[in-house]
Short mmCIF file of C-alpha atoms in Angstrom, two decimals:
data_model
loop_
_atom_site.label_atom_id
_atom_site.label_comp_id
_atom_site.label_asym_id
_atom_site.label_seq_id
_atom_site.Cartn_x
_atom_site.Cartn_y
_atom_site.Cartn_z
CA MET X 1252 -27.64 40.99 -15.58
CA ASN X 1253 -29.07 38.85 -18.36
CA ALA X 1254 -29.53 38.93 -22.13
CA TYR X 1255 -32.82 37.86 -23.73
CA TYR X 1256 -33.71 37.78 -27.41
CA LYS X 1257 -36.25 40.41 -28.42
CA TRP X 1258 -38.63 38.32 -30.49
CA PRO X 1259 -39.61 38.20 -33.30
CA SER X 1260 -36.31 39.83 -34.31
CA THR X 1261 -33.23 37.60 -34.31
CA LYS X 1262 -30.83 40.54 -34.45
CA THR X 1263 -31.85 42.41 -31.30
CA TYR X 1264 -31.99 41.38 -27.67
CA ASN X 1265 -32.79 43.00 -24.36
CA PHE X 1266 -30.15 43.51 -21.72
CA CYS X 1267 -31.92 43.19 -18.38
CA GLY X 1268 -31.31 43.09 -14.67
CA ALA X 1269 -32.05 40.06 -12.51
CA THR X 1270 -35.27 39.32 -14.44
CA LYS X 1271 -36.36 39.85 -18.03
CA GLU X 1272 -38.91 42.39 -16.82
CA ASP X 1273 -36.09 44.62 -15.51
CA LEU X 1274 -35.31 46.21 -18.88
CA LEU X 1275 -32.08 48.23 -19.17
CA TYR X 1276 -30.81 48.44 -22.76
CA VAL X 1277 -31.32 46.92 -26.17
CA ALA X 1278 -28.41 45.41 -28.09
CA GLU X 1279 -28.36 45.06 -31.85
CA ILE X 1280 -26.31 42.76 -34.06
CA TYR X 1281 -24.98 45.01 -36.82
CA THR X 1282 -24.19 43.43 -40.19
CA GLY X 1283 -22.14 46.32 -41.56
CA LEU X 1284 -24.53 47.04 -44.40
CA GLY X 1285 -25.01 50.74 -45.04
CA GLY X 1286 -21.99 51.81 -43.02
CA LEU X 1287 -24.10 54.04 -40.79
CA SER X 1288 -22.80 52.93 -37.38
CA PRO X 1289 -19.51 54.04 -35.75
CA LEU X 1290 -18.08 50.73 -37.03
CA GLY X 1291 -18.62 51.81 -40.63
CA PHE X 1292 -18.89 48.75 -42.85
CA LYS X 1293 -17.53 46.33 -40.23
CA ALA X 1294 -19.95 43.97 -38.51
CA GLY X 1295 -20.38 44.03 -34.75
CA VAL X 1296 -22.77 44.74 -31.91
CA LEU X 1297 -24.38 48.05 -30.93
CA LEU X 1298 -25.62 48.86 -27.42
CA HIS X 1299 -28.39 51.47 -27.37
CA ASN X 1300 -29.16 53.78 -24.46
CA GLY X 1301 -32.78 52.67 -24.19
CA MET X 1302 -35.10 49.93 -25.36
CA SER X 1303 -35.24 50.86 -29.05
CA THR X 1304 -32.67 50.55 -31.82
CA LYS X 1305 -33.53 54.18 -32.62
CA ASP X 1306 -32.16 55.30 -29.25
CA GLN X 1307 -28.69 56.82 -29.04
CA ILE X 1308 -25.79 54.38 -29.41
CA LEU X 1309 -24.10 53.99 -26.04
CA GLY X 1310 -21.25 51.75 -27.17
CA VAL X 1311 -20.17 49.41 -29.95
CA ALA X 1312 -17.86 46.45 -30.46
CA GLY X 1313 -16.56 44.78 -33.60
CA ASP X 1314 -13.48 43.45 -35.37
CA LYS X 1315 -10.56 45.78 -35.98
CA SER X 1316 -10.12 44.13 -39.37
CA LEU X 1317 -11.50 41.16 -41.28
CA PHE X 1318 -8.41 39.07 -40.58
CA ALA X 1319 -6.72 40.10 -37.33
CA GLY X 1320 -8.38 38.96 -34.12
CA ARG X 1321 -8.20 42.25 -32.25
CA ILE X 1322 -11.55 43.70 -31.18
CA VAL X 1323 -12.52 47.36 -31.34
CA ILE X 1324 -14.70 48.68 -28.52
CA MET X 1325 -16.03 52.24 -28.69
CA LEU X 1326 -17.22 54.16 -25.63
CA PRO X 1327 -18.56 57.68 -25.06
CA PRO X 1328 -15.80 60.31 -24.89
CA LEU X 1329 -14.24 61.19 -21.55
CA GLU X 1330 -14.43 64.91 -22.32
CA THR X 1331 -17.80 66.29 -21.26
CA LEU X 1332 -17.71 68.97 -23.97
CA ALA X 1333 -16.98 66.53 -26.80
CA SER X 1334 -19.52 65.96 -29.54
CA HIS X 1335 -22.11 63.33 -28.71
CA ARG X 1336 -21.09 61.62 -31.94
CA ALA X 1337 -17.45 61.34 -30.90
CA MET X 1338 -16.40 58.04 -29.36
CA THR X 1339 -13.26 56.76 -27.68
CA THR X 1340 -11.74 53.61 -29.17
CA GLU X 1341 -10.35 50.82 -27.01
CA ILE X 1342 -8.76 47.57 -28.20
CA MET X 1343 -9.43 44.14 -26.68
CA ARG X 1344 -6.65 41.72 -27.60
CA PRO X 1345 -7.21 37.96 -27.71
CA SER X 1346 -4.37 35.55 -27.02
CA THR X 1347 -3.66 31.94 -26.14
CA THR X 1348 -1.87 30.67 -23.05
CA SER X 1349 0.65 27.91 -22.45
CA ASN X 1350 -1.96 25.75 -20.71
CA ASN X 1351 -4.29 25.73 -23.73
CA GLY X 1352 -6.32 28.64 -22.41
CA VAL X 1353 -7.87 31.63 -24.17
CA THR X 1354 -7.78 35.22 -22.88
CA PHE X 1355 -8.98 38.66 -23.97
CA VAL X 1356 -7.23 41.71 -22.47
CA PHE X 1357 -8.35 45.34 -22.43
CA SER X 1358 -7.66 48.57 -20.51
CA VAL X 1359 -10.18 51.16 -19.36
CA GLU X 1360 -10.52 54.07 -16.94
CA VAL X 1361 -11.85 53.12 -13.50
CA GLY X 1362 -12.99 54.86 -10.33
CA GLU X 1363 -13.49 58.54 -9.60
CA LYS X 1364 -9.97 59.43 -10.77
CA LEU X 1365 -10.46 57.56 -14.06
CA GLN X 1366 -7.14 55.77 -13.70
CA ARG X 1367 -6.48 53.24 -16.46
CA GLU X 1368 -6.22 49.61 -15.43
CA ARG X 1369 -5.87 46.33 -17.29
CA PHE X 1370 -8.43 43.52 -17.22
CA GLU X 1371 -8.40 40.03 -18.66
CA TRP X 1372 -11.25 37.75 -19.69
CA ARG X 1373 -10.20 34.15 -19.03
CA LYS X 1374 -12.21 31.37 -20.60
CA PHE X 1375 -13.50 28.51 -18.46
CA LYS X 1376 -15.27 25.33 -19.53
CA LYS X 1377 -17.39 24.60 -16.49
CA ARG X 1378 -18.14 26.64 -13.40
CA ASN X 1379 -17.88 25.08 -9.96
CA GLY X 1380 -18.04 21.58 -11.40
CA ASP X 1381 -21.54 22.09 -12.78
CA GLU X 1382 -21.91 19.52 -15.56
CA ALA X 1383 -24.99 21.33 -16.93
CA ASN X 1384 -23.09 24.59 -17.36
CA PRO X 1385 -21.33 25.05 -20.72
CA GLY X 1386 -18.83 27.54 -19.30
CA GLY X 1387 -18.02 31.13 -20.10
CA PHE X 1388 -15.44 33.75 -19.13
CA THR X 1389 -14.16 35.20 -15.87
CA LEU X 1390 -12.95 38.82 -15.89
CA LEU X 1391 -9.81 39.39 -13.82
CA ARG X 1392 -8.55 42.76 -12.61
CA LEU X 1393 -4.81 42.76 -13.37
CA SER X 1394 -3.55 45.26 -10.85
CA SER X 1395 -1.54 45.29 -7.64
CA ASN X 1396 -3.16 48.57 -6.55
CA PHE X 1397 -6.34 47.15 -5.09
CA GLU X 1398 -7.45 45.48 -1.91
CA LYS X 1399 -9.01 42.05 -2.31
CA THR X 1400 -12.41 42.41 -0.69
CA ASP X 1401 -13.02 38.67 -0.62
CA PRO X 1402 -10.33 35.98 -1.04
CA ALA X 1403 -12.94 33.70 -2.59
CA THR X 1404 -13.22 36.04 -5.60
CA SER X 1405 -9.51 35.95 -6.40
CA GLY X 1406 -8.56 34.22 -9.65
CA ARG X 1407 -4.78 34.38 -9.11
CA ASN X 1408 -2.39 35.83 -6.54
CA ASP X 1409 -1.97 39.08 -8.47
CA CYS X 1410 -5.53 39.66 -9.63
CA GLU X 1411 -9.16 39.78 -8.57
CA ALA X 1412 -12.20 38.24 -10.24
CA VAL X 1413 -14.68 41.07 -10.86
CA THR X 1414 -17.16 39.60 -13.38
CA VAL X 1415 -18.37 36.21 -14.56
CA LEU X 1416 -19.94 35.78 -18.01
CA THR X 1417 -21.90 32.52 -17.99
CA LEU X 1418 -23.17 31.08 -21.25
CA THR X 1419 -26.37 29.06 -21.44
CA ARG X 1420 -26.90 25.61 -22.89
CA SER X 1421 -27.45 25.48 -26.65
CA TRP X 1422 -31.16 24.73 -26.32
CA ALA X 1423 -31.64 27.71 -23.98
CA GLN X 1424 -29.72 30.21 -26.12
CA ILE X 1425 -32.82 30.67 -28.28
CA LYS X 1426 -34.29 32.82 -25.50
CA HIS X 1427 -31.52 33.50 -22.98
CA PRO X 1428 -27.99 33.61 -24.48
CA PHE X 1429 -26.01 34.48 -21.35
CA SER X 1430 -25.91 36.03 -17.89
CA LEU X 1431 -23.40 38.49 -16.45
CA GLU X 1432 -22.54 38.57 -12.74
CA VAL X 1433 -20.43 41.37 -11.26
CA THR X 1434 -18.37 40.41 -8.20
CA GLY X 1435 -15.73 41.80 -5.83
CA SER X 1436 -14.79 45.45 -6.25
CA GLY X 1437 -16.93 45.55 -9.39
CA LEU X 1438 -20.01 44.84 -7.30
CA SER X 1439 -19.14 47.57 -4.80
CA GLY X 1440 -19.26 50.23 -7.53
CA ALA X 1441 -15.66 51.27 -6.88
CA LEU X 1442 -14.69 50.71 -10.52
CA GLY X 1443 -17.25 53.19 -11.82
CA ASP X 1444 -19.88 53.43 -14.54
CA ARG X 1445 -17.41 53.57 -17.43
CA TRP X 1446 -15.97 50.24 -16.38
CA VAL X 1447 -19.46 48.72 -16.19
CA LEU X 1448 -20.25 49.92 -19.71
CA MET X 1449 -16.97 48.51 -21.02
CA VAL X 1450 -17.67 45.15 -19.40
CA VAL X 1451 -21.20 44.95 -20.81
CA ILE X 1452 -20.08 45.73 -24.36
CA ALA X 1453 -17.09 43.39 -24.14
CA ALA X 1454 -19.33 40.61 -22.81
CA LEU X 1455 -21.75 41.07 -25.69
CA ARG X 1456 -18.89 40.72 -28.16
CA LEU X 1457 -17.43 37.68 -26.40
CA TRP X 1458 -20.79 35.94 -26.50
CA PHE X 1459 -21.08 36.65 -30.23
CA LEU X 1460 -17.57 35.30 -30.88
CA LYS X 1461 -18.23 32.18 -28.81
CA ALA X 1462 -21.59 31.56 -30.48
CA ASN X 1463 -19.92 31.74 -33.89
CA GLY X 1464 -16.98 29.51 -32.99
CA ARG X 1465 -14.46 32.36 -32.99
CA ALA X 1466 -13.30 32.15 -29.37
CA THR X 1467 -11.33 28.94 -29.83
CA LYS X 1468 -7.62 28.51 -29.25
CA THR X 1469 -7.03 27.55 -32.89
CA GLY X 1470 -8.85 30.56 -34.30
CA ILE X 1471 -7.14 33.00 -31.96
CA ALA X 1472 -3.71 31.50 -32.59
CA VAL X 1473 -4.16 32.14 -36.32
CA GLY X 1474 -5.14 35.75 -35.64
CA GLU X 1475 -2.06 36.27 -33.45
CA LYS X 1476 0.17 35.50 -36.43
CA LEU X 1477 -1.50 38.03 -38.74
#
């Protein structure tokens, strides 16, 4: 999956499949003015269920507060009889690691039984030694209750790499900000549609934070103390 700016607007972009002709959704950068989105007056990103910003909002992501680094992600309700305006709130928590790394952790329901599991975005600088690649984030499934379908996709002994968010070079971000590759059990569909939606919205927010210099160890460390 790939993100492409929807010119001439600089606040909307298309979320596509393998090519930019394979249109899936439109994402909108929300400034918070008017307070009409589920985020109220907080800025963030809105994912619409269609190719227009007038289409129903499928999910949103933004800051929990102006100062703390925690990220609010809102998904459709689990209850089928709930109002279409009701949304379930999840929190994605950023943190720093002892080896100067940056992580973002969230939980979401997966599979047919909708069992909650934890996942962690782990920042990387370069992928597979590619000097032309500016890096991105790998999403790890933090659970002992899965079978590793491919040892090559494993990020650590106790987790499985299920998604890679790859950023583009600064000159290319004008048209193509990032790409999203699902791997392992995520690619098999075993984690379910709700997990896919959560990953897409979280990836959109991570890209926005990275593009605005807010995914750094220093910035996150300050937020952890608030």
